[in-house]
CSV table of C-alpha atoms and ligand atoms in Angstrom, one decimal:
chain,number,residue,atom,x,y,z
C,1,MET,CA,2.5,11.9,26.2
C,2,GLU,CA,-1.1,12.8,27.3
C,3,THR,CA,-2.3,11.1,30.8
C,4,SER,CA,-5.2,9.3,28.9
C,5,SER,CA,-3.5,7.9,26.2
C,6,LYS,CA,-3.9,4.5,25.9
C,7,ILE,CA,-2.8,1.4,23.8
C,8,ILE,CA,-5.4,0.1,20.8
C,9,GLN,CA,-6.7,-3.2,21.8
C,10,GLU,CA,-8.0,-5.8,19.6
C,11,ARG,CA,-11.2,-7.8,20.4
C,12,ASP,CA,-12.7,-10.4,18.2
C,13,GLY,CA,-10.6,-9.4,15.3
C,14,LYS,CA,-11.5,-5.8,15.4
C,15,LEU,CA,-9.8,-3.1,16.5
C,16,ASN,CA,-11.0,-1.4,20.0
C,17,VAL,CA,-9.4,2.1,19.6
C,18,PRO,CA,-9.4,4.4,22.6
C,19,ASP,CA,-10.2,8.0,22.5
C,20,VAL,CA,-6.6,8.9,22.6
C,21,PRO,CA,-4.8,6.1,21.1
C,22,ILE,CA,-0.9,5.8,21.0
C,23,ILE,CA,0.2,5.7,17.6
C,24,PRO,CA,4.3,5.1,16.8
C,25,PHE,CA,5.9,6.9,13.6
C,26,ILE,CA,9.0,6.6,12.5
C,27,GLU,CA,10.1,10.1,10.8
C,28,GLY,CA,12.2,8.7,8.1
C,29,ASP,CA,15.3,9.6,6.5
C,30,GLY,CA,15.8,12.3,3.5
C,31,ILE,CA,12.7,14.5,3.4
C,32,GLY,CA,11.2,11.9,5.7
C,33,PRO,CA,11.1,14.7,8.5
C,34,ASP,CA,9.4,17.5,6.3
C,35,VAL,CA,6.9,15.2,5.1
C,36,TRP,CA,6.2,13.9,8.3
C,37,THR,CA,6.2,17.2,9.8
C,38,ALA,CA,3.3,18.4,7.3
C,39,THR,CA,1.2,15.0,7.8
C,40,ARG,CA,1.2,15.2,11.6
C,41,THR,CA,0.0,18.9,11.4
C,42,VAL,CA,-2.9,17.6,8.9
C,43,ILE,CA,-3.7,14.9,10.8
C,44,ASP,CA,-4.1,16.6,14.3
C,45,ALA,CA,-6.3,19.5,12.7
C,46,ALA,CA,-8.5,16.9,10.9
C,47,VAL,CA,-8.8,14.7,14.2
C,48,GLU,CA,-9.5,18.2,16.4
C,49,ALA,CA,-12.1,19.3,13.8
C,50,ALA,CA,-13.8,16.0,13.6
C,51,HIS,CA,-14.0,15.5,17.2
C,52,GLY,CA,-13.5,18.5,18.8
C,53,GLY,CA,-10.7,17.7,21.3
C,54,ILE,CA,-12.4,14.7,22.5
C,55,LYS,CA,-10.3,12.3,20.5
C,56,LYS,CA,-6.5,12.9,20.0
C,57,ILE,CA,-3.6,11.2,18.5
C,58,ALA,CA,-0.7,10.8,21.2
C,59,TRP,CA,2.1,10.0,18.8
C,60,LEU,CA,5.4,8.3,19.9
C,61,GLU,CA,8.3,8.5,18.0
C,62,VAL,CA,10.3,5.0,17.1
C,63,TYR,CA,13.4,4.7,15.5
C,64,ALA,CA,14.7,3.1,12.4
C,65,GLY,CA,17.0,3.7,9.2
C,66,GLU,CA,19.7,6.6,9.7
C,67,LYS,CA,18.0,7.9,13.0
C,68,GLY,CA,17.7,4.3,14.3
C,69,HIS,CA,21.6,3.5,13.0
C,70,GLN,CA,22.8,7.1,14.9
C,71,ARG,CA,20.7,6.0,18.2
C,72,THR,CA,21.1,2.3,18.6
C,73,GLY,CA,23.6,1.1,15.8
C,74,GLU,CA,20.7,-0.8,14.5
C,75,TRP,CA,18.6,0.3,11.1
C,76,LEU,CA,15.7,-1.5,12.3
C,77,PRO,CA,15.9,-1.8,16.0
C,78,GLU,CA,14.2,-4.8,17.5
C,79,GLU,CA,12.6,-2.4,20.1
C,80,THR,CA,10.9,-0.6,17.3
C,81,LEU,CA,9.3,-3.7,15.7
C,82,GLU,CA,8.1,-4.7,19.5
C,83,THR,CA,6.8,-0.9,19.7
C,84,ILE,CA,5.2,-1.2,16.7
C,85,ARG,CA,3.8,-4.7,17.4
C,86,GLU,CA,2.3,-3.8,20.6
C,87,HIS,CA,0.4,-0.6,19.5
C,88,ARG,CA,-0.9,-2.5,16.4
C,89,VAL,CA,-1.1,0.6,14.2
C,90,ALA,CA,1.8,2.9,13.0
C,91,ILE,CA,3.0,5.3,10.6
C,92,LYS,CA,6.3,5.9,8.6
C,93,GLY,CA,7.9,8.6,6.3
C,94,PRO,CA,10.4,7.3,3.6
C,95,MET,CA,13.5,5.3,4.5
C,96,THR,CA,16.8,5.1,2.6
C,97,THR,CA,18.1,1.6,1.8
C,98,PRO,CA,21.4,1.3,3.5
C,99,VAL,CA,24.3,0.9,1.4
C,100,GLY,CA,26.2,-2.5,2.2
C,101,GLY,CA,24.2,-2.6,5.8
C,102,GLY,CA,23.2,-6.2,5.1
C,103,ILE,CA,19.8,-5.1,4.4
C,104,ARG,CA,18.0,-5.3,1.1
C,105,SER,CA,15.3,-2.9,1.8
C,106,LEU,CA,14.4,-1.8,5.4
C,107,ASN,CA,10.5,-1.7,4.3
C,108,VAL,CA,10.2,-5.3,2.9
C,109,ALA,CA,12.4,-6.4,6.3
C,110,ILE,CA,9.5,-4.5,8.2
C,111,ARG,CA,6.8,-6.2,6.2
C,112,HIS,CA,8.3,-9.7,6.8
C,113,LYS,CA,9.1,-9.4,10.2
C,114,LEU,CA,5.4,-8.0,11.4
C,115,ASN,CA,3.6,-10.5,8.7
C,116,LEU,CA,2.3,-7.2,6.8
C,117,TYR,CA,1.1,-9.5,4.0
C,118,ALA,CA,-1.1,-6.9,2.4
C,119,CYS,CA,0.4,-3.6,0.6
C,120,ILE,CA,-2.7,-1.6,-0.1
C,121,ARG,CA,-2.8,1.3,-2.3
C,122,PRO,CA,-5.6,3.2,-3.2
C,123,ILE,CA,-5.7,5.0,-6.5
C,124,LYS,CA,-7.7,7.9,-6.8
C,125,TYR,CA,-7.6,10.9,-9.1
C,126,ILE,CA,-7.2,14.3,-7.7
C,127,ASP,CA,-9.0,17.0,-9.9
C,128,LEU,CA,-6.4,19.5,-11.7
C,129,VAL,CA,-3.2,16.7,-11.0
C,130,PRO,CA,-1.6,16.3,-14.1
C,131,SER,CA,-2.0,13.1,-15.8
C,132,PRO,CA,-1.1,11.4,-19.0
C,133,MET,CA,-4.6,10.1,-19.6
C,134,LYS,CA,-7.3,11.5,-21.0
C,135,HIS,CA,-10.1,10.7,-18.6
C,136,PRO,CA,-7.8,10.3,-15.4
C,137,GLU,CA,-11.3,10.7,-13.2
C,138,LYS,CA,-12.1,7.3,-14.1
C,139,VAL,CA,-9.5,5.8,-12.4
C,140,ASP,CA,-10.7,4.9,-8.9
C,141,MET,CA,-9.1,1.3,-7.7
C,142,VAL,CA,-7.6,0.1,-4.7
C,143,VAL,CA,-4.7,-2.7,-5.2
C,144,PHE,CA,-4.0,-5.7,-2.9
C,145,ARG,CA,-0.7,-6.5,-3.3
C,146,GLU,CA,0.7,-9.8,-1.6
C,147,ASN,CA,3.7,-8.7,0.4
C,148,MET,CA,5.3,-11.9,1.8
C,149,GLU,CA,6.3,-14.3,-1.1
C,150,ASP,CA,6.7,-14.6,-4.8
C,151,VAL,CA,10.3,-13.3,-6.3
C,152,TYR,CA,10.3,-11.2,-3.2
C,153,ALA,CA,10.9,-13.7,-0.9
C,154,GLY,CA,14.6,-13.4,-1.4
C,155,ILE,CA,15.7,-16.7,-2.4
C,156,GLU,CA,18.1,-16.6,-4.7
C,157,TRP,CA,21.5,-17.4,-6.0
C,158,GLU,CA,24.6,-15.6,-8.1
C,159,ARG,CA,25.7,-16.9,-11.3
C,160,GLY,CA,29.0,-19.0,-10.8
C,161,THR,CA,28.7,-19.5,-6.9
C,162,PRO,CA,29.2,-22.8,-5.2
C,163,GLU,CA,25.3,-22.5,-4.5
C,164,VAL,CA,23.9,-22.0,-7.7
C,165,GLU,CA,26.5,-24.6,-8.9
C,166,ARG,CA,24.8,-27.0,-6.5
C,167,VAL,CA,21.4,-26.1,-7.3
C,168,ILE,CA,22.3,-26.1,-11.3
C,169,ARG,CA,23.3,-29.9,-10.5
C,170,PHE,CA,20.4,-30.6,-8.2
C,171,LEU,CA,17.9,-29.6,-10.8
C,172,GLN,CA,20.1,-31.7,-13.5
C,173,SER,CA,20.4,-34.7,-11.8
C,174,GLU,CA,17.3,-35.0,-9.6
C,175,MET,CA,14.4,-33.1,-11.9
C,176,GLY,CA,15.8,-33.7,-15.3
C,177,VAL,CA,15.6,-29.8,-15.8
C,178,SER,CA,18.8,-28.2,-17.9
C,179,ILE,CA,19.9,-24.5,-17.0
C,180,PRO,CA,22.9,-22.6,-18.4
C,181,GLU,CA,25.8,-23.0,-16.6
C,182,ASP,CA,26.4,-19.2,-16.2
C,183,ALA,CA,22.9,-18.6,-15.0
C,184,GLY,CA,21.6,-16.8,-11.4
C,185,ILE,CA,18.7,-18.2,-10.0
C,186,GLY,CA,15.7,-17.0,-8.3
C,187,ILE,CA,12.6,-19.1,-6.9
C,188,LYS,CA,9.0,-17.8,-7.0
C,189,PRO,CA,7.2,-19.6,-3.8
C,190,ILE,CA,3.3,-18.7,-4.2
C,191,SER,CA,1.5,-20.7,-1.5
C,192,GLU,CA,-2.3,-21.3,-0.6
C,193,LYS,CA,-2.7,-20.0,2.9
C,194,ASN,CA,-0.6,-16.7,1.4
C,195,THR,CA,-2.8,-16.1,-1.6
C,196,LYS,CA,-6.1,-17.1,0.4
C,197,GLN,CA,-5.2,-14.5,3.2
C,198,LEU,CA,-4.4,-11.9,0.6
C,199,VAL,CA,-7.4,-12.3,-1.5
C,200,ALA,CA,-10.2,-12.9,1.4
C,201,LYS,CA,-8.9,-9.5,2.7
C,202,ALA,CA,-9.6,-7.8,-0.8
C,203,ILE,CA,-12.9,-9.1,-0.9
C,204,ALA,CA,-13.9,-8.2,2.6
C,205,TYR,CA,-12.6,-4.5,1.6
C,206,ALA,CA,-14.8,-4.7,-1.6
C,207,ILE,CA,-17.7,-6.1,0.2
C,208,ASP,CA,-17.5,-3.5,3.1
C,209,ASN,CA,-17.0,-0.5,1.0
C,210,LYS,CA,-19.6,-1.8,-1.6
C,211,MET,CA,-16.9,-1.6,-4.6
C,212,PRO,CA,-18.5,-3.9,-7.3
C,213,THR,CA,-15.5,-6.2,-8.7
C,214,VAL,CA,-12.5,-7.9,-7.5
C,215,THR,CA,-10.3,-8.5,-10.2
C,216,LEU,CA,-7.5,-11.5,-9.4
C,217,MET,CA,-4.6,-10.4,-11.8
C,218,HIS,CA,-1.9,-13.4,-12.9
C,219,LYS,CA,0.0,-14.3,-15.3
C,220,GLY,CA,-1.3,-18.0,-15.3
C,221,ASN,CA,-1.0,-18.5,-18.8
C,222,ILE,CA,2.4,-19.0,-18.5
C,223,MET,CA,3.2,-20.1,-15.0
C,224,LYS,CA,0.8,-22.9,-13.6
C,225,PHE,CA,1.3,-23.9,-10.5
C,226,THR,CA,2.4,-20.2,-9.1
C,227,GLU,CA,0.4,-17.7,-11.0
C,228,ALA,CA,-2.5,-19.6,-12.0
C,229,ALA,CA,-2.6,-21.3,-8.5
C,230,PHE,CA,-3.2,-17.6,-7.2
C,231,ARG,CA,-6.1,-17.5,-9.4
C,232,ASN,CA,-7.8,-20.7,-8.5
C,233,TRP,CA,-7.3,-20.4,-4.8
C,234,GLY,CA,-8.6,-16.9,-5.3
C,235,TYR,CA,-11.8,-18.1,-6.6
C,236,GLU,CA,-11.7,-20.7,-3.9
C,237,VAL,CA,-11.7,-18.4,-1.0
C,238,ALA,CA,-14.3,-16.5,-2.5
C,239,GLU,CA,-16.4,-19.1,-2.5
C,240,GLU,CA,-15.4,-20.8,0.8
C,241,ARG,CA,-15.8,-17.5,2.6
C,242,PHE,CA,-18.0,-15.4,1.0
C,243,GLY,CA,-20.0,-17.3,-0.9
C,244,ASP,CA,-23.1,-15.5,-0.5
C,245,GLN,CA,-21.6,-12.1,-1.2
C,246,THR,CA,-19.7,-12.9,-4.2
C,247,ILE,CA,-20.3,-14.6,-8.0
C,248,THR,CA,-17.8,-15.2,-10.6
C,249,GLU,CA,-17.8,-13.3,-13.7
C,250,ALA,CA,-18.8,-16.5,-15.7
C,251,GLU,CA,-22.0,-16.8,-12.9
C,252,LEU,CA,-23.0,-13.1,-14.1
C,253,PHE,CA,-23.5,-14.1,-17.4
C,254,ASP,CA,-24.7,-17.5,-17.1
C,255,LYS,CA,-26.9,-17.2,-14.1
C,256,TYR,CA,-27.8,-13.0,-14.3
C,257,GLN,CA,-27.5,-12.3,-18.0
C,258,GLY,CA,-24.6,-10.1,-17.5
C,259,VAL,CA,-26.8,-7.8,-14.9
C,260,GLN,CA,-24.9,-7.8,-11.5
C,261,PRO,CA,-27.1,-8.6,-8.9
C,262,ASP,CA,-27.4,-5.9,-5.8
C,263,GLY,CA,-25.0,-7.0,-3.0
C,264,LYS,CA,-22.9,-9.4,-4.8
C,265,VAL,CA,-19.1,-8.9,-5.6
C,266,VAL,CA,-18.1,-9.9,-9.1
C,267,ILE,CA,-14.8,-11.8,-9.1
C,268,LYS,CA,-12.8,-11.9,-12.1
C,269,ASP,CA,-9.5,-12.5,-13.3
C,270,ARG,CA,-7.1,-11.1,-15.7
C,271,ILE,CA,-3.9,-12.1,-17.3
C,272,ALA,CA,-1.5,-9.2,-16.2
C,273,ASP,CA,-0.3,-8.1,-19.4
C,274,VAL,CA,-3.9,-7.7,-20.5
C,275,MET,CA,-4.1,-6.1,-17.2
C,276,PHE,CA,-1.8,-3.0,-18.4
C,277,GLN,CA,-3.7,-2.4,-21.3
C,278,MET,CA,-7.2,-2.7,-20.0
C,279,VAL,CA,-6.5,-0.1,-16.8
C,280,LEU,CA,-5.4,2.5,-19.5
C,281,LEU,CA,-8.4,1.7,-21.9
C,282,ARG,CA,-11.2,0.7,-19.5
C,283,PRO,CA,-10.0,2.1,-16.5
C,284,ASP,CA,-13.8,2.2,-15.2
C,285,GLU,CA,-14.3,-1.8,-15.2
C,286,PHE,CA,-11.7,-2.3,-12.2
C,287,HIS,CA,-12.2,-1.5,-8.7
C,288,VAL,CA,-10.4,-3.8,-6.2
C,289,ILE,CA,-7.2,-5.6,-7.8
C,290,ALA,CA,-5.5,-8.5,-5.9
C,291,ALA,CA,-2.2,-9.6,-7.3
C,292,PRO,CA,0.9,-11.9,-6.3
C,293,ASN,CA,3.8,-9.8,-5.2
C,294,LEU,CA,5.6,-8.6,-8.8
C,295,ASN,CA,2.1,-7.8,-10.6
C,296,GLY,CA,1.2,-5.9,-7.6
C,297,ASP,CA,4.3,-3.9,-7.6
C,298,TYR,CA,4.1,-3.1,-11.3
C,299,ILE,CA,0.4,-2.5,-11.4
C,300,SER,CA,0.5,0.0,-8.3
C,301,ASP,CA,2.8,2.3,-9.8
C,302,ALA,CA,1.7,2.3,-13.1
C,303,LEU,CA,-1.8,3.0,-11.8
C,304,ALA,CA,-0.2,5.7,-9.5
C,305,ALA,CA,1.6,7.3,-12.8
C,306,GLN,CA,-1.7,7.3,-14.6
C,307,VAL,CA,-3.3,9.7,-11.7
C,308,GLY,CA,-0.2,12.0,-10.9
C,309,GLY,CA,2.7,10.0,-10.0
C,310,LEU,CA,4.2,8.2,-6.6
C,311,GLY,CA,4.2,11.9,-4.8
C,312,MET,CA,0.4,11.6,-4.4
C,313,ALA,CA,0.0,8.1,-3.9
C,314,PRO,CA,-0.7,6.5,-0.5
C,315,GLY,CA,-0.2,3.1,1.0
C,316,ALA,CA,-0.7,0.9,3.7
C,317,ASN,CA,0.6,-2.5,4.8
C,318,ILE,CA,-1.4,-4.5,6.7
C,319,GLY,CA,-1.6,-7.6,8.4
C,320,ASP,CA,-3.6,-9.8,11.0
C,321,ASP,CA,-1.8,-8.1,14.0
C,322,CYS,CA,-0.8,-4.5,12.9
C,323,ALA,CA,-0.9,-2.2,9.8
C,324,VAL,CA,1.8,0.3,8.9
C,325,PHE,CA,0.8,3.5,6.8
C,326,GLU,CA,3.5,4.7,4.7
C,327,ALA,CA,4.8,7.1,2.1
C,328,THR,CA,5.2,5.3,-1.3
C,329,HIS,CA,7.9,7.4,-2.5
C,330,GLY,CA,11.5,7.1,-1.1
C,331,SER,CA,13.7,9.7,0.8
C,332,ALA,CA,14.8,11.8,-2.2
C,333,PRO,CA,18.2,12.6,-0.4
C,334,LYS,CA,18.6,15.6,-2.6
C,335,TYR,CA,15.5,17.8,-1.4
C,336,ALA,CA,16.1,16.4,2.2
C,337,GLY,CA,15.8,19.4,4.7
C,338,LEU,CA,14.5,22.0,1.8
C,339,ASP,CA,10.9,22.2,2.8
C,340,LYS,CA,10.3,21.6,-0.8
C,341,VAL,CA,8.8,18.4,-1.5
C,342,ASN,CA,5.0,17.4,-2.1
C,343,PRO,CA,3.9,15.4,1.4
C,344,SER,CA,0.6,14.4,-0.1
C,345,SER,CA,1.7,10.8,-0.4
C,346,LEU,CA,1.8,10.4,3.5
C,347,ILE,CA,-0.9,12.8,4.1
C,348,LEU,CA,-3.2,10.6,2.2
C,349,SER,CA,-1.6,7.5,4.0
C,350,GLY,CA,-2.4,9.1,7.3
C,351,ALA,CA,-6.0,9.3,6.2
C,352,MET,CA,-6.1,6.1,5.0
C,353,MET,CA,-4.9,5.1,8.8
C,354,LEU,CA,-7.5,7.4,10.0
C,355,GLU,CA,-10.1,5.3,8.2
C,356,HIS,CA,-8.4,1.9,9.6
C,357,LEU,CA,-9.3,3.3,13.2
C,358,GLY,CA,-12.6,3.7,12.3
C,359,TRP,CA,-12.3,7.7,12.4
C,360,LYS,CA,-13.9,7.8,9.2
C,361,GLU,CA,-15.0,11.7,9.3
C,362,ALA,CA,-11.6,13.0,10.1
C,363,SER,CA,-10.3,10.6,7.0
C,364,GLN,CA,-12.6,11.8,4.6
C,365,SER,CA,-11.7,15.9,5.5
C,366,VAL,CA,-8.2,15.0,4.8
C,367,TRP,CA,-9.2,13.5,1.3
C,368,GLU,CA,-11.5,16.7,0.9
C,369,ALA,CA,-9.0,19.4,2.0
C,370,VAL,CA,-6.0,17.7,-0.2
C,371,ARG,CA,-8.5,18.4,-3.0
C,372,GLN,CA,-9.5,21.3,-2.7
C,373,THR,CA,-5.8,22.7,-1.8
C,374,VAL,CA,-4.7,21.0,-5.0
C,375,ARG,CA,-7.7,22.4,-6.8
C,376,SER,CA,-7.1,26.2,-5.4
C,377,GLY,CA,-3.6,26.0,-7.1
C,378,PHE,CA,-1.8,26.0,-4.0
C,379,VAL,CA,0.8,23.2,-4.6
C,380,THR,CA,4.3,22.2,-4.4
C,381,TYR,CA,6.8,22.5,-7.0
C,382,ASP,CA,6.3,19.1,-8.6
C,383,LEU,CA,2.8,20.1,-9.4
C,384,ALA,CA,3.2,23.9,-9.9
C,385,ARG,CA,5.5,23.2,-13.0
C,386,GLN,CA,3.0,21.3,-14.7
C,387,ILE,CA,-0.3,23.2,-13.8
C,388,GLU,CA,-0.6,26.1,-15.4
C,389,GLY,CA,-1.4,29.5,-13.3
C,390,ALA,CA,-0.8,27.7,-10.2
C,391,THR,CA,1.3,29.1,-7.2
C,392,GLU,CA,3.9,27.1,-5.8
C,393,VAL,CA,4.1,26.6,-2.0
C,394,SER,CA,6.5,24.9,0.2
C,395,CYS,CA,6.0,21.6,1.9
C,396,SER,CA,5.0,23.3,4.9
C,397,GLY,CA,3.0,25.9,3.3
C,398,PHE,CA,0.8,23.2,1.4
C,399,ALA,CA,0.1,21.8,4.6
C,400,GLU,CA,-0.8,24.9,6.1
C,401,GLN,CA,-3.1,25.6,3.5
C,402,ILE,CA,-4.6,21.9,4.0
C,403,VAL,CA,-5.5,22.7,7.5
C,404,LYS,CA,-7.3,25.9,6.6
C,405,ASN,CA,-9.4,23.9,4.4
C,406,ILE,CA,-10.1,21.4,6.8
C,407,ARG,CA,-10.9,24.0,9.3
C,408,SER,CA,-13.2,26.0,6.9
C,409,GLU,CA,-15.1,22.4,6.1
C,410,THR,CA,-16.6,22.3,9.7
I,501,NAD,P1,12.7,8.4,-4.3
I,501,NAD,O1,11.4,8.4,-4.4
I,501,NAD,O2,13.5,9.0,-3.3
I,501,NAD,O3,13.3,10.1,-5.4
I,501,NAD,C1,13.4,10.1,-6.9
I,501,NAD,C2,13.0,11.5,-7.1
I,501,NAD,O4,11.4,11.3,-7.3
I,501,NAD,C3,13.3,12.2,-6.4
I,501,NAD,O5,14.7,12.8,-6.9
I,501,NAD,C4,12.2,13.7,-6.7
I,501,NAD,O6,12.4,13.7,-7.7
I,501,NAD,C5,11.1,12.3,-6.7
I,501,NAD,N1,10.3,12.7,-5.5
I,501,NAD,C6,10.1,11.7,-4.5
I,501,NAD,N2,9.2,12.2,-3.6
I,501,NAD,C7,9.0,13.2,-3.9
I,501,NAD,C8,8.0,14.0,-3.3
I,501,NAD,N3,7.2,13.4,-2.1
I,501,NAD,N4,7.6,15.1,-3.9
I,501,NAD,C9,8.5,15.4,-5.1
I,501,NAD,N5,8.9,14.5,-5.6
I,501,NAD,C10,9.5,13.4,-5.2
I,501,NAD,O7,13.3,7.4,-5.0
I,501,NAD,P2,15.4,7.2,-5.2
I,501,NAD,O8,16.1,8.5,-5.5
I,501,NAD,O9,15.3,5.8,-6.2
I,501,NAD,O10,15.2,6.7,-3.6
I,501,NAD,C11,16.1,6.8,-2.6
I,501,NAD,C12,16.1,6.3,-1.6
I,501,NAD,O11,14.9,6.1,-0.9
I,501,NAD,C13,17.0,5.0,-1.7
I,501,NAD,O12,17.7,4.7,-0.9
I,501,NAD,C14,15.5,4.0,-2.0
I,501,NAD,O13,16.0,2.5,-1.6
I,501,NAD,C15,14.8,4.7,-1.1
I,501,NAD,N6,13.3,4.4,-1.2
I,501,NAD,C16,12.7,4.2,0.1
I,501,NAD,C17,11.1,4.0,0.0
I,501,NAD,C18,10.2,3.6,1.0
I,501,NAD,O14,10.8,3.9,2.1
I,501,NAD,N7,9.2,3.1,1.0
I,501,NAD,C19,10.6,3.6,-1.3
I,501,NAD,C20,11.5,3.8,-2.6
I,501,NAD,C21,13.0,3.6,-2.5
C-alpha cells in the first residue's frame, strides 16, 4: 500500500477524498477475477490520464463469497463489512449465491448490513451495441430502486408450516381476513422513512445533474397502503425538502401551461404496468425513476435489455454512510477463468465510483473510451456475435483497447 494513502473521510455529509484514497474491493466469484482485473486496469489508467500521477487509488482487497469462505469459513466475514464501513466507498465483482449456506443472497445481505438503501442504475445507450429498440439512443435514465424493504424484506412463511398456520389463524380470527389453508405468505412492508430517504436521493440526483423529471413508479391503484403510500410520501418529500426546486406534473399544466420553468425538476408518477409500455414507446419522457424494491428490480433489468443487456449495465448501492459499486450480472461460472466475458458492467460501475469520488474527468474518460472501443468494433464475444464485421477480443483485450483509447483522449 502507498505510504501516502488515506481513508476517505466525511464532513457535513460530503465525502472528503484524499489524493490517494484506500478503496476496498471484492474480486467476486466465477468470472469475477476476469472482470475485476480488466476494471482495475481501466480505472487506474483513467485516473492516471486525468490526474497525471497526483491522484491514485490504493486498492485494498477484502474477502467475501467463495474466497471469503475459503479463507475465513464465512461467506460474508464481519471484517469485510467493517472495512467497507470504515472506508466508505468499495467496489465488488459478482458473487455466486452459496447453495445451502443459510444466506439467501450475499448481495442482499451486503445491502442490508451496510444500510445501502438506494440501488442506482444508470441506463444509457452506447452506439452500435445491439438493441431491440428502434431508437435506443433515446434511452437515458437513472433508476433509484429502494433496497431495504418491500417483498424483499425476507418476511415469509412456507405453506403447511406451523408458522404459516399461525399467521392464517391470526388473520382469520383477529383481522377477519380469509386465506386458503394451502397458501404460503409473504409480507410487504413499505415505510415512510425508507421511501422518503430513497426519493430524496433521487430528487437530489436529478437536481445535481440537471435532469428534467423524477417519476415515482408504483402500483398504487391496487396496493393502497404500500405502493400508493410510496407515491404520496414521494410527493411529500419533494415538497418538504425541495419545495423551491421542484414542481408536480399537475402544477406544470395548471400554473405553467405545460412549459417547464428553468431550474425546476418535475415530479410525476406512473402506474408500474403503464411504465413498462411508456419506457418502450416514449423513452425520452423519463429521466430519473424512483421505485420500490420489486418494481425497481423489474424496470432496471428491462431497461438494461433495451440498451444491450446486463453485461453492459453498471450499478451501485448507496446509503448515507457508504457506497458499494457492483457488476449487475452474476458470476457466470461456465465462463470462469476463460478471459472471455464482457467486463463493461463492472468497468462502468467503476466510472460511477469515480464520479461519486468527485473525479468527474476520469469518470467521463472511462465512459467515452468504452463508447469508442465498442464503436470501433473491438468487442467481447457476447457483442461480437451480434455486430456485423466486429472483431472479437478477450476480456483483457477489450480492457487494453479501452486503456489505449483513454490514453489517446488526453
Ligand atoms: P449470470 O448473470 O451469472 O449469467 C447468466 C448468463 O449471462 C451467462 O451464462 C452468460 O451467458 C451471460 N453473462 C453474464 N455476465 C456476462 C458478461 N459479463 N459478459 C458476457 N455474458 C455474460 O446469472 P446466473 O447464471 O443466473 O447466476 C450465476 C450465479 O451468480 C448465481 O449464483 C447467482 O445467484 C449469482 N448472481 C449474482 C449477482 C451479483 O453478484 N450481483 C447477480 C445475479 C446473479
